[in-house]
Short mmCIF file of C-alpha atoms in Angstrom, two decimals:
data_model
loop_
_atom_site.label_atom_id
_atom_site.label_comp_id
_atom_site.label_asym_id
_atom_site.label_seq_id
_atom_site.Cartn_x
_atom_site.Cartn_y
_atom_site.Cartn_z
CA UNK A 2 13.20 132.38 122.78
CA UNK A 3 14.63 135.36 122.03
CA UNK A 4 13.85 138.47 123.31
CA UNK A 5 12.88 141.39 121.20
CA UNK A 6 15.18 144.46 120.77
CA UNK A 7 13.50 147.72 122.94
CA UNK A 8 12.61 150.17 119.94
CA UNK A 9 15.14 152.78 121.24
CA UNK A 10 17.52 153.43 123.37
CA UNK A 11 16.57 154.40 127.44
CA UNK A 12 16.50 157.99 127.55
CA UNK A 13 16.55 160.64 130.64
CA UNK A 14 13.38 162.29 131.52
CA UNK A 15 13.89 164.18 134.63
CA UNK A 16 14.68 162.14 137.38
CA UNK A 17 13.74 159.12 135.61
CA UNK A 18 15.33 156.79 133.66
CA UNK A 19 12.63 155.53 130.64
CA UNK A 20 11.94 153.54 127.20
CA UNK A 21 10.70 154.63 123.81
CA UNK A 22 7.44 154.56 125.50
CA UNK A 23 8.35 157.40 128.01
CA UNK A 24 8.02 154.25 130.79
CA UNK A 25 10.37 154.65 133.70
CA UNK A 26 12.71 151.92 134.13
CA UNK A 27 14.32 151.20 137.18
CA UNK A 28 17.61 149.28 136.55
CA UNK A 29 18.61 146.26 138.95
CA UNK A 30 21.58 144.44 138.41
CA UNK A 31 24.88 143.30 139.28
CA UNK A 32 28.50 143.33 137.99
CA UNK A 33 30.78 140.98 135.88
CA UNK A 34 33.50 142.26 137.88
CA UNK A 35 36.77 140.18 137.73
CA UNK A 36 36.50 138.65 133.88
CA UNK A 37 36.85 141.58 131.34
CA UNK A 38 38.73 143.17 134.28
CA UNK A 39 40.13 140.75 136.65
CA UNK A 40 40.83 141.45 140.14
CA UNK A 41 42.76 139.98 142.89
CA UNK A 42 40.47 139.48 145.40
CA UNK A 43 37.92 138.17 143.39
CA UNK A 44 39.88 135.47 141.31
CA UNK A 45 42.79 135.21 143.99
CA UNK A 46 46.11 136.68 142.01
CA UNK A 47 47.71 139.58 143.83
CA UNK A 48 48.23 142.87 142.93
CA UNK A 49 47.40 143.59 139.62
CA UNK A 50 46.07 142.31 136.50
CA UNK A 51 49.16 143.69 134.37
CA UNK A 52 51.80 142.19 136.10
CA UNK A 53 49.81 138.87 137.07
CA UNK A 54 49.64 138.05 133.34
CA UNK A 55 53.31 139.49 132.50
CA UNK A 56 53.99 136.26 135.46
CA UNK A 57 51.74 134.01 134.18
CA UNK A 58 53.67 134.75 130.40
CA UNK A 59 56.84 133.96 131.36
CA UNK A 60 55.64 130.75 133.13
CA UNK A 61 53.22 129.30 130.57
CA UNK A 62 55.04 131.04 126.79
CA UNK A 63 52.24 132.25 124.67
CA UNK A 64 50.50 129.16 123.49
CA UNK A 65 49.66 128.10 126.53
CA UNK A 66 48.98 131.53 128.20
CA UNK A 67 46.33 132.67 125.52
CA UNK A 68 44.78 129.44 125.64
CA UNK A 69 44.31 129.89 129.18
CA UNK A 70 42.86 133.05 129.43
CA UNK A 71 40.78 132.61 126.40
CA UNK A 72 39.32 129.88 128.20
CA UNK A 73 38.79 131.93 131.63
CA UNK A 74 37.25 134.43 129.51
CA UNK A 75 34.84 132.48 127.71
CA UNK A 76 33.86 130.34 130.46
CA UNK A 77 34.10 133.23 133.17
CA UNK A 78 30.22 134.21 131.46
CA UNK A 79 28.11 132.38 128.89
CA UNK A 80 24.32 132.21 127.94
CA UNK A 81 24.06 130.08 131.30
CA UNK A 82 25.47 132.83 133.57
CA UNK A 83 22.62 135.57 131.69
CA UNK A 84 19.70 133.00 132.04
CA UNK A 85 20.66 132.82 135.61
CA UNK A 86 20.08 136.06 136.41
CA UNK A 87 17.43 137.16 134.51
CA UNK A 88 15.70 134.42 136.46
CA UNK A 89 16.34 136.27 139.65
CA UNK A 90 14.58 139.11 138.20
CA UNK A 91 17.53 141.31 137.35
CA UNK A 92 17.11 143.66 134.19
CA UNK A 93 21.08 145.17 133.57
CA UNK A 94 24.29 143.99 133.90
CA UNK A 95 27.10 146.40 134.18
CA UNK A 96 30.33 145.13 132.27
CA UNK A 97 33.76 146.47 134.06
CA UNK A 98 36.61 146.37 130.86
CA UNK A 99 40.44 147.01 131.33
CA UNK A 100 41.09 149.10 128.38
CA UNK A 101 43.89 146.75 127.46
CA UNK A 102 41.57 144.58 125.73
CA UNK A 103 40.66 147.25 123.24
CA UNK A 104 44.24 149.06 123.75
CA UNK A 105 48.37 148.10 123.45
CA UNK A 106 49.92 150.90 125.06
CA UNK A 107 53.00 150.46 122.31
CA UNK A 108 50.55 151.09 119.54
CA UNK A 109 47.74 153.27 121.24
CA UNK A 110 46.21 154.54 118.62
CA UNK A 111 45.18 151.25 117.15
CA UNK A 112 41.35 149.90 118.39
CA UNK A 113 42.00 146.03 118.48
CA UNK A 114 39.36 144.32 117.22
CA UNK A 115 39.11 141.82 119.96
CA UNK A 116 37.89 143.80 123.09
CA UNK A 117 34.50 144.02 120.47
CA UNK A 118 34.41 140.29 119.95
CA UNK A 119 35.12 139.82 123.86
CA UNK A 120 32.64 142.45 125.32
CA UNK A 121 30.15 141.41 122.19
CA UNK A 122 29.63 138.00 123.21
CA UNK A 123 28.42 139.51 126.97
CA UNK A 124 25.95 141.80 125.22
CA UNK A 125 24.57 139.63 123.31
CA UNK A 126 24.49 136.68 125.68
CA UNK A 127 22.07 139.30 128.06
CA UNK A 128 19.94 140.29 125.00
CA UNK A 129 19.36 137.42 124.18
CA UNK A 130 17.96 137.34 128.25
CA UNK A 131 15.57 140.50 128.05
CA UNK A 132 18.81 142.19 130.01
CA UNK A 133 20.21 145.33 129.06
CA UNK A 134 23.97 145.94 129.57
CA UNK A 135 25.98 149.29 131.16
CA UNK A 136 29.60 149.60 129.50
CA UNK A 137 32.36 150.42 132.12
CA UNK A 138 35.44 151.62 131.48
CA UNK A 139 37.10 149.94 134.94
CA UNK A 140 40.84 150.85 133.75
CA UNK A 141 42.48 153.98 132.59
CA UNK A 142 46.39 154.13 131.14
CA UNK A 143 48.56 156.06 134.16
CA UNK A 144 45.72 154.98 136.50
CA UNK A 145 42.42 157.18 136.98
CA UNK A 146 42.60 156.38 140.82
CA UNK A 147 44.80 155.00 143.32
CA UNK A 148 43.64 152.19 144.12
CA UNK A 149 44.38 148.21 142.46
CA UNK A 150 41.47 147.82 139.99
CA UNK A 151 42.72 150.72 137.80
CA UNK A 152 45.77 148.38 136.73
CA UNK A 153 48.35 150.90 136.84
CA UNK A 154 50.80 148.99 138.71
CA UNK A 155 51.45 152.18 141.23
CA UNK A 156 50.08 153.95 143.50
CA UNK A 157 48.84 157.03 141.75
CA UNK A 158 46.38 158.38 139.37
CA UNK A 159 49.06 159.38 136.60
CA UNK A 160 45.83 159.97 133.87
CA UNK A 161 45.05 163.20 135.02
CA UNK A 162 48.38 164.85 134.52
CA UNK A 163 48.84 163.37 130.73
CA UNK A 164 46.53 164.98 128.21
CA UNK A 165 47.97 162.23 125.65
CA UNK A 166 46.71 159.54 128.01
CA UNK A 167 43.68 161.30 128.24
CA UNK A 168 42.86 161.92 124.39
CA UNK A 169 43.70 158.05 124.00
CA UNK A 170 40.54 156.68 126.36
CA UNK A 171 38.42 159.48 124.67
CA UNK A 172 39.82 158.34 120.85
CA UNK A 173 38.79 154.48 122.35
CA UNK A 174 34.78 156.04 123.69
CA UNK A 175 34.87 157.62 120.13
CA UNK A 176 35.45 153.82 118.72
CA UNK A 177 33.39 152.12 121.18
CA UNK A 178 30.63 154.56 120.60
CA UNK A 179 30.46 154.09 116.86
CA UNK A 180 30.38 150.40 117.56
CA UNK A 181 27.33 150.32 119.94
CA UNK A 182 25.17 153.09 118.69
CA UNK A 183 21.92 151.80 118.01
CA UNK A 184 22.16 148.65 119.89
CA UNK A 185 18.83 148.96 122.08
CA UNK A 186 20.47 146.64 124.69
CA UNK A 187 22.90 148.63 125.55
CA UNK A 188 21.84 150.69 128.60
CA UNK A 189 24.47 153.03 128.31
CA UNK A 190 27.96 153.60 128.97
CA UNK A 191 29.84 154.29 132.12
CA UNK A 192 32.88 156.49 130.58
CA UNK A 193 34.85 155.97 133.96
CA UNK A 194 34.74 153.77 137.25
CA UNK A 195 35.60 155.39 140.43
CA UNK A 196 37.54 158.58 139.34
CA UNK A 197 40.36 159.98 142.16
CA UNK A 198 40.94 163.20 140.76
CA UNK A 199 43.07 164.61 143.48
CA UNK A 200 42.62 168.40 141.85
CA UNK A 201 39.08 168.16 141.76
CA UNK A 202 38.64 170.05 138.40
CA UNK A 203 40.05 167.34 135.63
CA UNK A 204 37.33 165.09 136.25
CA UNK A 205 34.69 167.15 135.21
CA UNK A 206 36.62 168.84 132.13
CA UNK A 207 36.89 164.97 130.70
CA UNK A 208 33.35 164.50 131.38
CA UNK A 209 32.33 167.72 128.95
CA UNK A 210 34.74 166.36 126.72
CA UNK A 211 34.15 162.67 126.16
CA UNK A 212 30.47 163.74 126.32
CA UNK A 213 30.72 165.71 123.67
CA UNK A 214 33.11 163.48 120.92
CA UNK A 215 30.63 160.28 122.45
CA UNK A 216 27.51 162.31 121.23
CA UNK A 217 29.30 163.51 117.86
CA UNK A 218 28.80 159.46 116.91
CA UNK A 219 26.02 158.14 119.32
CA UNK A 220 23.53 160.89 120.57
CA UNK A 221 20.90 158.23 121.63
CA UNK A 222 22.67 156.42 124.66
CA UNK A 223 22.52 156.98 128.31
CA UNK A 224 26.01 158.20 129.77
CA UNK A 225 26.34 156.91 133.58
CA UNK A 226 28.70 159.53 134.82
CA UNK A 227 30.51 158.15 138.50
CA UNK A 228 31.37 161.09 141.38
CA UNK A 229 34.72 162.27 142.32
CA UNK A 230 36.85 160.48 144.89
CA UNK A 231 35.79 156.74 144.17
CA UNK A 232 32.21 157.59 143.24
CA UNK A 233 31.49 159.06 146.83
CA UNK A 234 31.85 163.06 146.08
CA UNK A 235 29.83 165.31 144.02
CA UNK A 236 30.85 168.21 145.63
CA UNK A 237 32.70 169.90 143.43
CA UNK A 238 29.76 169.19 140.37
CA UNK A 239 28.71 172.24 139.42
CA UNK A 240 26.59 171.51 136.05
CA UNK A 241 24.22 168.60 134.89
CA UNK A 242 25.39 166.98 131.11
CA UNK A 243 22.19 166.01 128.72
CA UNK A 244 21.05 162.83 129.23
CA UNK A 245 23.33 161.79 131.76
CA UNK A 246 22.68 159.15 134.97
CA UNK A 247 24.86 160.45 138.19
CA UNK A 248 26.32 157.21 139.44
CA UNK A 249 27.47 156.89 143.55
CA UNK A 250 28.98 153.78 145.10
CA UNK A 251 27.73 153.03 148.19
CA UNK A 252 29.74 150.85 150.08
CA UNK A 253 29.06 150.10 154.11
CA UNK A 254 32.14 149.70 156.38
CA UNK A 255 30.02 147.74 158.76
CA UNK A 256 29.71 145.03 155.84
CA UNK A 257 33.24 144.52 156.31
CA UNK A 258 35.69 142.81 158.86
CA UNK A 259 37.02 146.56 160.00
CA UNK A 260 33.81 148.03 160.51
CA UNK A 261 31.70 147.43 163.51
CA UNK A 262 29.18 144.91 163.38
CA UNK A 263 25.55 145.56 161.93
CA UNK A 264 22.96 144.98 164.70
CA UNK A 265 20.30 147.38 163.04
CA UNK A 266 20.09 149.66 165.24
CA UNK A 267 18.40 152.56 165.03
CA UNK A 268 22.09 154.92 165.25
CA UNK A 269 23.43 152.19 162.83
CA UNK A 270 20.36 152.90 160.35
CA UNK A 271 20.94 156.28 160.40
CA UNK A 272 24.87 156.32 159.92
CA UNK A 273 23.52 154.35 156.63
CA UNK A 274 20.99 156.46 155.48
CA UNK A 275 23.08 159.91 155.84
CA UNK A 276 26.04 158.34 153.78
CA UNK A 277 23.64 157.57 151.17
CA UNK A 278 21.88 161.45 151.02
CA UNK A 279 25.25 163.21 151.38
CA UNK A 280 26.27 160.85 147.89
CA UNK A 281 22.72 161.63 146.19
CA UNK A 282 22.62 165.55 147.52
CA UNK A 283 23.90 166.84 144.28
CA UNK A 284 21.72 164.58 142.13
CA UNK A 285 18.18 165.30 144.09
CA UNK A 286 19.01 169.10 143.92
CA UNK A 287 19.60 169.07 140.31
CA UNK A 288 16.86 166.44 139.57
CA UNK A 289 18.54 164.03 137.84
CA UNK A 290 18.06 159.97 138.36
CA UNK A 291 20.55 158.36 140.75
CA UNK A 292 22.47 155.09 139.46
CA UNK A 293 24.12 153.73 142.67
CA UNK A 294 26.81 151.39 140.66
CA UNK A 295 28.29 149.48 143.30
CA UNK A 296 27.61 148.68 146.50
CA UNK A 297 27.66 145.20 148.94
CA UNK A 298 29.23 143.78 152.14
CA UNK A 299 31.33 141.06 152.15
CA UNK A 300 31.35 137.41 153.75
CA UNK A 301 33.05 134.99 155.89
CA UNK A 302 33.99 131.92 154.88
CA UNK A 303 33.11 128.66 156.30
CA UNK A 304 36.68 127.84 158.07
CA UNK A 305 35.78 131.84 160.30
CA UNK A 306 34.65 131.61 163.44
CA UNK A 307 30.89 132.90 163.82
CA UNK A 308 30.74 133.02 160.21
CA UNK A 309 27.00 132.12 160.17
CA UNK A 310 26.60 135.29 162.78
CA UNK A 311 28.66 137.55 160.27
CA UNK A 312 27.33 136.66 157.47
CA UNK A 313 23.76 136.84 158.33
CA UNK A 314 24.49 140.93 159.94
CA UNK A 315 25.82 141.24 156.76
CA UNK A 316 22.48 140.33 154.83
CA UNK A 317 20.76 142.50 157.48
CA UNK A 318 22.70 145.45 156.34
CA UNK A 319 22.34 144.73 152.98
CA UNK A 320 18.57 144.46 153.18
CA UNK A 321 18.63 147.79 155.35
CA UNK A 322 20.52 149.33 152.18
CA UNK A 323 18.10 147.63 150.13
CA UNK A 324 15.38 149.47 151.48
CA UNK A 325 16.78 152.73 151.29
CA UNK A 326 16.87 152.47 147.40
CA UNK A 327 13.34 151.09 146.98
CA UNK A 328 12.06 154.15 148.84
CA UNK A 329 13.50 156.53 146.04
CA UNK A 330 13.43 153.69 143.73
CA UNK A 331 16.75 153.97 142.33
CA UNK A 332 18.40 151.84 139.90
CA UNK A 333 21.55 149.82 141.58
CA UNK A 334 24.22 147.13 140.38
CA UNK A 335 25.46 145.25 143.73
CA UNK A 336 29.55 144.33 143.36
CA UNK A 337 29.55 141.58 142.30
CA UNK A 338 28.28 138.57 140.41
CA UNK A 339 30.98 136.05 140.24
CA UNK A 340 34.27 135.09 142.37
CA UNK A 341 35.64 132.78 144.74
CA UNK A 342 33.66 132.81 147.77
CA UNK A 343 34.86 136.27 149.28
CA UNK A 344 31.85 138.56 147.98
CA UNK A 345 30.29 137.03 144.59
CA UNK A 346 26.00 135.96 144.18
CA UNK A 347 28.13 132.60 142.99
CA UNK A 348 30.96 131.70 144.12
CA UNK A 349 34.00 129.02 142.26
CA UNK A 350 33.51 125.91 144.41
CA UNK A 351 36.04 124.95 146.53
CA UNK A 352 36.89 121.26 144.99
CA UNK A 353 37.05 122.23 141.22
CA UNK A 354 40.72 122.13 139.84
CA UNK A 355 41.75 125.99 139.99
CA UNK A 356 40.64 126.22 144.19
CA UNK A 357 42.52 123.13 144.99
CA UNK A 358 45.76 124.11 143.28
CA UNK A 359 45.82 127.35 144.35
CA UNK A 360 44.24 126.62 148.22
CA UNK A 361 47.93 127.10 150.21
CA UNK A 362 48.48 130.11 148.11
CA UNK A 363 45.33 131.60 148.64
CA UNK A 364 45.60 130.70 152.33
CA UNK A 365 49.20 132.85 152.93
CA UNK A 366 47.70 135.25 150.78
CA UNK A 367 44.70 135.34 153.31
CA UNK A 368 47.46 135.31 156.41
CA UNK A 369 49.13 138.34 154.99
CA UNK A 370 46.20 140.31 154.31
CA UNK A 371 47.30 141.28 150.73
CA UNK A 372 44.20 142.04 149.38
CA UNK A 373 42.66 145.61 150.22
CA UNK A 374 39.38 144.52 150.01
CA UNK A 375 37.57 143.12 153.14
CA UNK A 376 41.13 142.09 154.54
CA UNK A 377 41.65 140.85 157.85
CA UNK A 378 45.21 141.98 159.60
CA UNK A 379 44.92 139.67 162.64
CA UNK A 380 48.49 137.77 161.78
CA UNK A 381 50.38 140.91 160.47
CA UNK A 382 49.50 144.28 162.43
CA UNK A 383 52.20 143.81 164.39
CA UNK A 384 54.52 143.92 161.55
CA UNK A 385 53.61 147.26 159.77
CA UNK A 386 52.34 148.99 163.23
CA UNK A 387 56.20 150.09 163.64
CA UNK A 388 56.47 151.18 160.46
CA UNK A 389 52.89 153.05 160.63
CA UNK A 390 54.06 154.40 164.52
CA UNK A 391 57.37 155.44 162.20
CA UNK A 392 55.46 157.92 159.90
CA UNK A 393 53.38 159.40 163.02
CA UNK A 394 56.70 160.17 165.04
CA UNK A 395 58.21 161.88 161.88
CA UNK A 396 55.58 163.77 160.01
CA UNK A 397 53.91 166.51 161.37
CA UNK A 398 50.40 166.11 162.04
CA UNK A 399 48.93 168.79 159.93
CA UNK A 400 50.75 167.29 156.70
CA UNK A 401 50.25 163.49 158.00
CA UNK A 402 46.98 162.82 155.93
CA UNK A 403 47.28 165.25 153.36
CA UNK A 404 47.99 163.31 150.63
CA UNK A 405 45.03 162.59 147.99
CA UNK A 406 42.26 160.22 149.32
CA UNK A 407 42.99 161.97 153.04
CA UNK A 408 40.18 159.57 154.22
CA UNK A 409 42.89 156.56 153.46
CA UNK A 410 44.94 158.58 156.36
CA UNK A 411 48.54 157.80 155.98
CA UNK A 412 47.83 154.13 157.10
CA UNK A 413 46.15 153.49 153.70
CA UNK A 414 48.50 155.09 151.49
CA UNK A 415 51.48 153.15 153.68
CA UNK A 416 49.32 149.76 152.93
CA UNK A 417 48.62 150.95 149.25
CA UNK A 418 52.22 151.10 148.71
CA UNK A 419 54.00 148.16 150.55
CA UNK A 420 51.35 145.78 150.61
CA UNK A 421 49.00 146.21 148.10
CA UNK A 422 51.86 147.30 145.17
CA UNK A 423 55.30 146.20 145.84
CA UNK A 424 54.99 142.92 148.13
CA UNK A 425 51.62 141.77 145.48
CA UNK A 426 53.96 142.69 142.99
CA UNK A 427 56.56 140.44 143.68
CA UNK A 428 53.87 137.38 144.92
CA UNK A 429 52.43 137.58 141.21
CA UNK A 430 55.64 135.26 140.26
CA UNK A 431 54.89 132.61 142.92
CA UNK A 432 51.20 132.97 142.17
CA UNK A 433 51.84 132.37 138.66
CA UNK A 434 54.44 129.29 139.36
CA UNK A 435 51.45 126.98 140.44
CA UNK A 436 50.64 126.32 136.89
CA UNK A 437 53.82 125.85 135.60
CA UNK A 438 54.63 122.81 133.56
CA UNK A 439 50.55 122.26 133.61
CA UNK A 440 48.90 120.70 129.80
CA UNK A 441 46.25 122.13 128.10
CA UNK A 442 43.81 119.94 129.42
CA UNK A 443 44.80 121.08 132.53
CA UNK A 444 44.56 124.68 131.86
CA UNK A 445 41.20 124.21 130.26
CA UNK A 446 40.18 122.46 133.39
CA UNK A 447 41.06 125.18 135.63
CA UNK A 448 39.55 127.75 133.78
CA UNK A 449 36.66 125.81 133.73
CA UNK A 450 36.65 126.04 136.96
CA UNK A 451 34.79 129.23 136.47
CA UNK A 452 31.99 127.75 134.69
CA UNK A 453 28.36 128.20 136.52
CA UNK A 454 28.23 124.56 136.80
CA UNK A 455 31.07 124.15 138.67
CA UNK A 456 29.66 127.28 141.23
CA UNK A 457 27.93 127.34 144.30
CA UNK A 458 24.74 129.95 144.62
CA UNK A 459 24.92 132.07 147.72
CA UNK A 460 21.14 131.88 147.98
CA UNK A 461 20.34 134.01 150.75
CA UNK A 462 22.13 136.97 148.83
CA UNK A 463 20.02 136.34 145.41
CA UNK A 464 16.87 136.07 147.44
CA UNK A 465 17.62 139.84 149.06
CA UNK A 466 18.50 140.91 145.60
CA UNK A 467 15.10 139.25 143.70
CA UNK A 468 12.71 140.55 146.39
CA UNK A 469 14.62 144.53 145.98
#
């Protein structure tokens, strides 16, 4: 049965987020990360998106590679994957899109009809759940961070020193905009994930800006408006847009292999609960609501030792975090829904077609510790400490970690480059040559692969998130 649609669009009122019936609405969701914008860690390519499907081109021609993702991508999420979680009591789903789906870089001025039809079918598949959507922009042309998931290909955030790149993604708002306005489902629209502004200043002139053209052809929806420096600074904010959420990220480093284990205690707590005010300061001193768009540990997987000890003082922390929101009852979208067992509420099950082709790949890709996210350097410190020990004998201290995020430290940005860029890079080809010579029915069975039926439900996780 369907749902109705709400009469109007949420609204801001104050700190709160509400309906046409000036009730407050607390959002609670999770993320379609990896589908509309695919990511390495989460569907097991390395590198980036770009240049994994340039690969996968070349090896498949063009029949066979648009069948393939045109299967992934309407298989990745269907009606079954939005019944699913509205049954856990989630009310929003935030949609991450590479703008390449609405955008050819060779003919940017051109909208292409099929990012609507793709991101469409999500909508409506959660309407038609009683959940309301969030539209994220996840990728930027030039790259509006540094980091892998903006699908620039390097290791810089090019967007902010192009105004032409820049008055493309606010032309595409403008389009998407027009598209959306009075859909009632649609939450709102989250103009840009993670920003890394290195100056500090462009971020917030885009924000007035694609405010402004957004509301000259939608005035009604919600814009969801992510802090500086990976959605973890506010500092340099210095004014509040009209009806506009203030989105942090709020990830834990003891959720993750580098970090020290979560024991709860009470230092531990406290570590948690200060990153979280120094990200909301800005927003509970101008009194507007908080959105905390992503946030989650990882987990171990079943061939780790102690994985059943990791895992379950990583759903400790999370339900620690968990409490911190419900006592200022903020909305939140945990990161993510959907992958292949490193992070997801479901998780691609280990003996459908795509995981056992791909299971020695994924394994070296594991052993070299290719992926940013949650990796684990046990078999290859030893082979970039000299080149790390390199930098620190040659660069002066007080320049060392001044390149833009400093908190990477020059470790990161060494990583960044030869790990995460050029060696993924050049792995997308030998990623890509496991499906080589493969049918269609093949290819439709490994995308299927994705399908919720062919998932496994990482209960524990769903329960924490039901009961938030």
């Amino acid at each position: 049965m369907a749902h109705p649609a709400p009469k109007a669009c949420l609204r801001v009122q104050g700190t709160d987020i509400v309906n046409a019936d000036g009730k407050r609405v607390i959002l609670k969701g999770t993320a379609t990360g990896g589908h509309t914008n695919m990511e390495n860690f989460i569907t097991g390519y390395p590198g980036h998106e770009s240049e994994m499907r340039a690969a996968m081109l070349e090896v498949l021609g063009r029949e066979k590679y648009d069948f393939f993702f045109d299967k992934f991508l309407e298989y990745f999420f269907t009606s079954s994957d939005a019944s699913f979680l509205a049954s856990l009591g989630l009310n929003c789903i935030r949609i991450p899109i590479n703008h390449r789906h609405f955008m050819d870089s060779l003919n940017p001025s051109v909208v292409k009809p099929e990012g609507f039809k793709l991101v469409d079918r999500i909508v409506d598949a959660c309407a038609a759940q009683g959940l309301y959507t969030i539209l994220d922009m996840h990728t930027f042309p030039g790259g509006q961070n540094q980091g892998w998931h903006s699908d620039s290909g390097i290791h810089k955030a090019l967007f902010w020193d192009f105004k032409d790149l820049q008055d493309r993604m606010v032309d595409l708002w403008v389009a998407i905009a027009e598209h959306y306005k009075g859909n009632t489902w649609v939450a709102g629209y989250n103009p840009m994930n993670e920003p890394g502004d290195p100056d500090h200043v462009n971020l917030q002139a885009f924000y007035r800006r694609v405010e402004k053209a957004i509301r000259a052809v939608d005035p009604d929806h919600i814009l969801f408006l992510d802090g500086n420096t990976y959605a973890m600074d506010f500092s340099a904010f210095k004014e509040v847009l009209p009806n506009c959420v203030y989105a942090m990220h709020d990830y834990a480093t003891m959720g993750f292999p580098a970090g020290e284990p979560y024991v709860g205690s009470p230092e531990q707590n406290e570590v948690l609960r200060k990153s979280y005010e120094r990200k909301v300061q800005f927003m509970k001193e101008l009194g507007v609501p908080i959105w905390n768009g992503e946030f989650g540990p990882v987990y171990a997987s079943a061939d780790e030792e102690e994985h059943d000890k990791i895992n379950a003082q990583r759903y400790n922390l999370l339900g620690q975090q968990m409490s911190i929101y419900k006592k200022d009852q903020i909305s939140w979208s945990i990161w993510l829904y959907k992958d292949i067992g490193f992070q997801g509420m479901v998780c691609v099950n280990p003996k459908t077609p795509y995981m056992r082709l791909l299971k020695p790949f994924l394994a070296k890709k594991k052993r070299l510790g290719l992926d940013k996210w949650g990796r684990d350097d046990t078999h290859v410190a030893h082979i970039y400490a000299p080149v790390i020990q390199h930098f620190h004998d040659e660069i002066p201290e007080r320049f060392r970690d001044r390149r833009y995020p400093p908190q990477w430290r020059v470790e990161g940005h060494i990583h960044r480059v030869l790990r995460e860029t050029l060696f993924s890079e050049i792995l997308c080809w030998e990623y890509a040559s496991y499906f080589e010579g493969k049918s269609l029915d093949e290819l439709d069975a490994l995308a299927g692969s994705f399908k919720l039926e062919n998932c496994l439900t990482r209960d524990t996780l769903n329960e924490i998130l039901r009961t938030g």
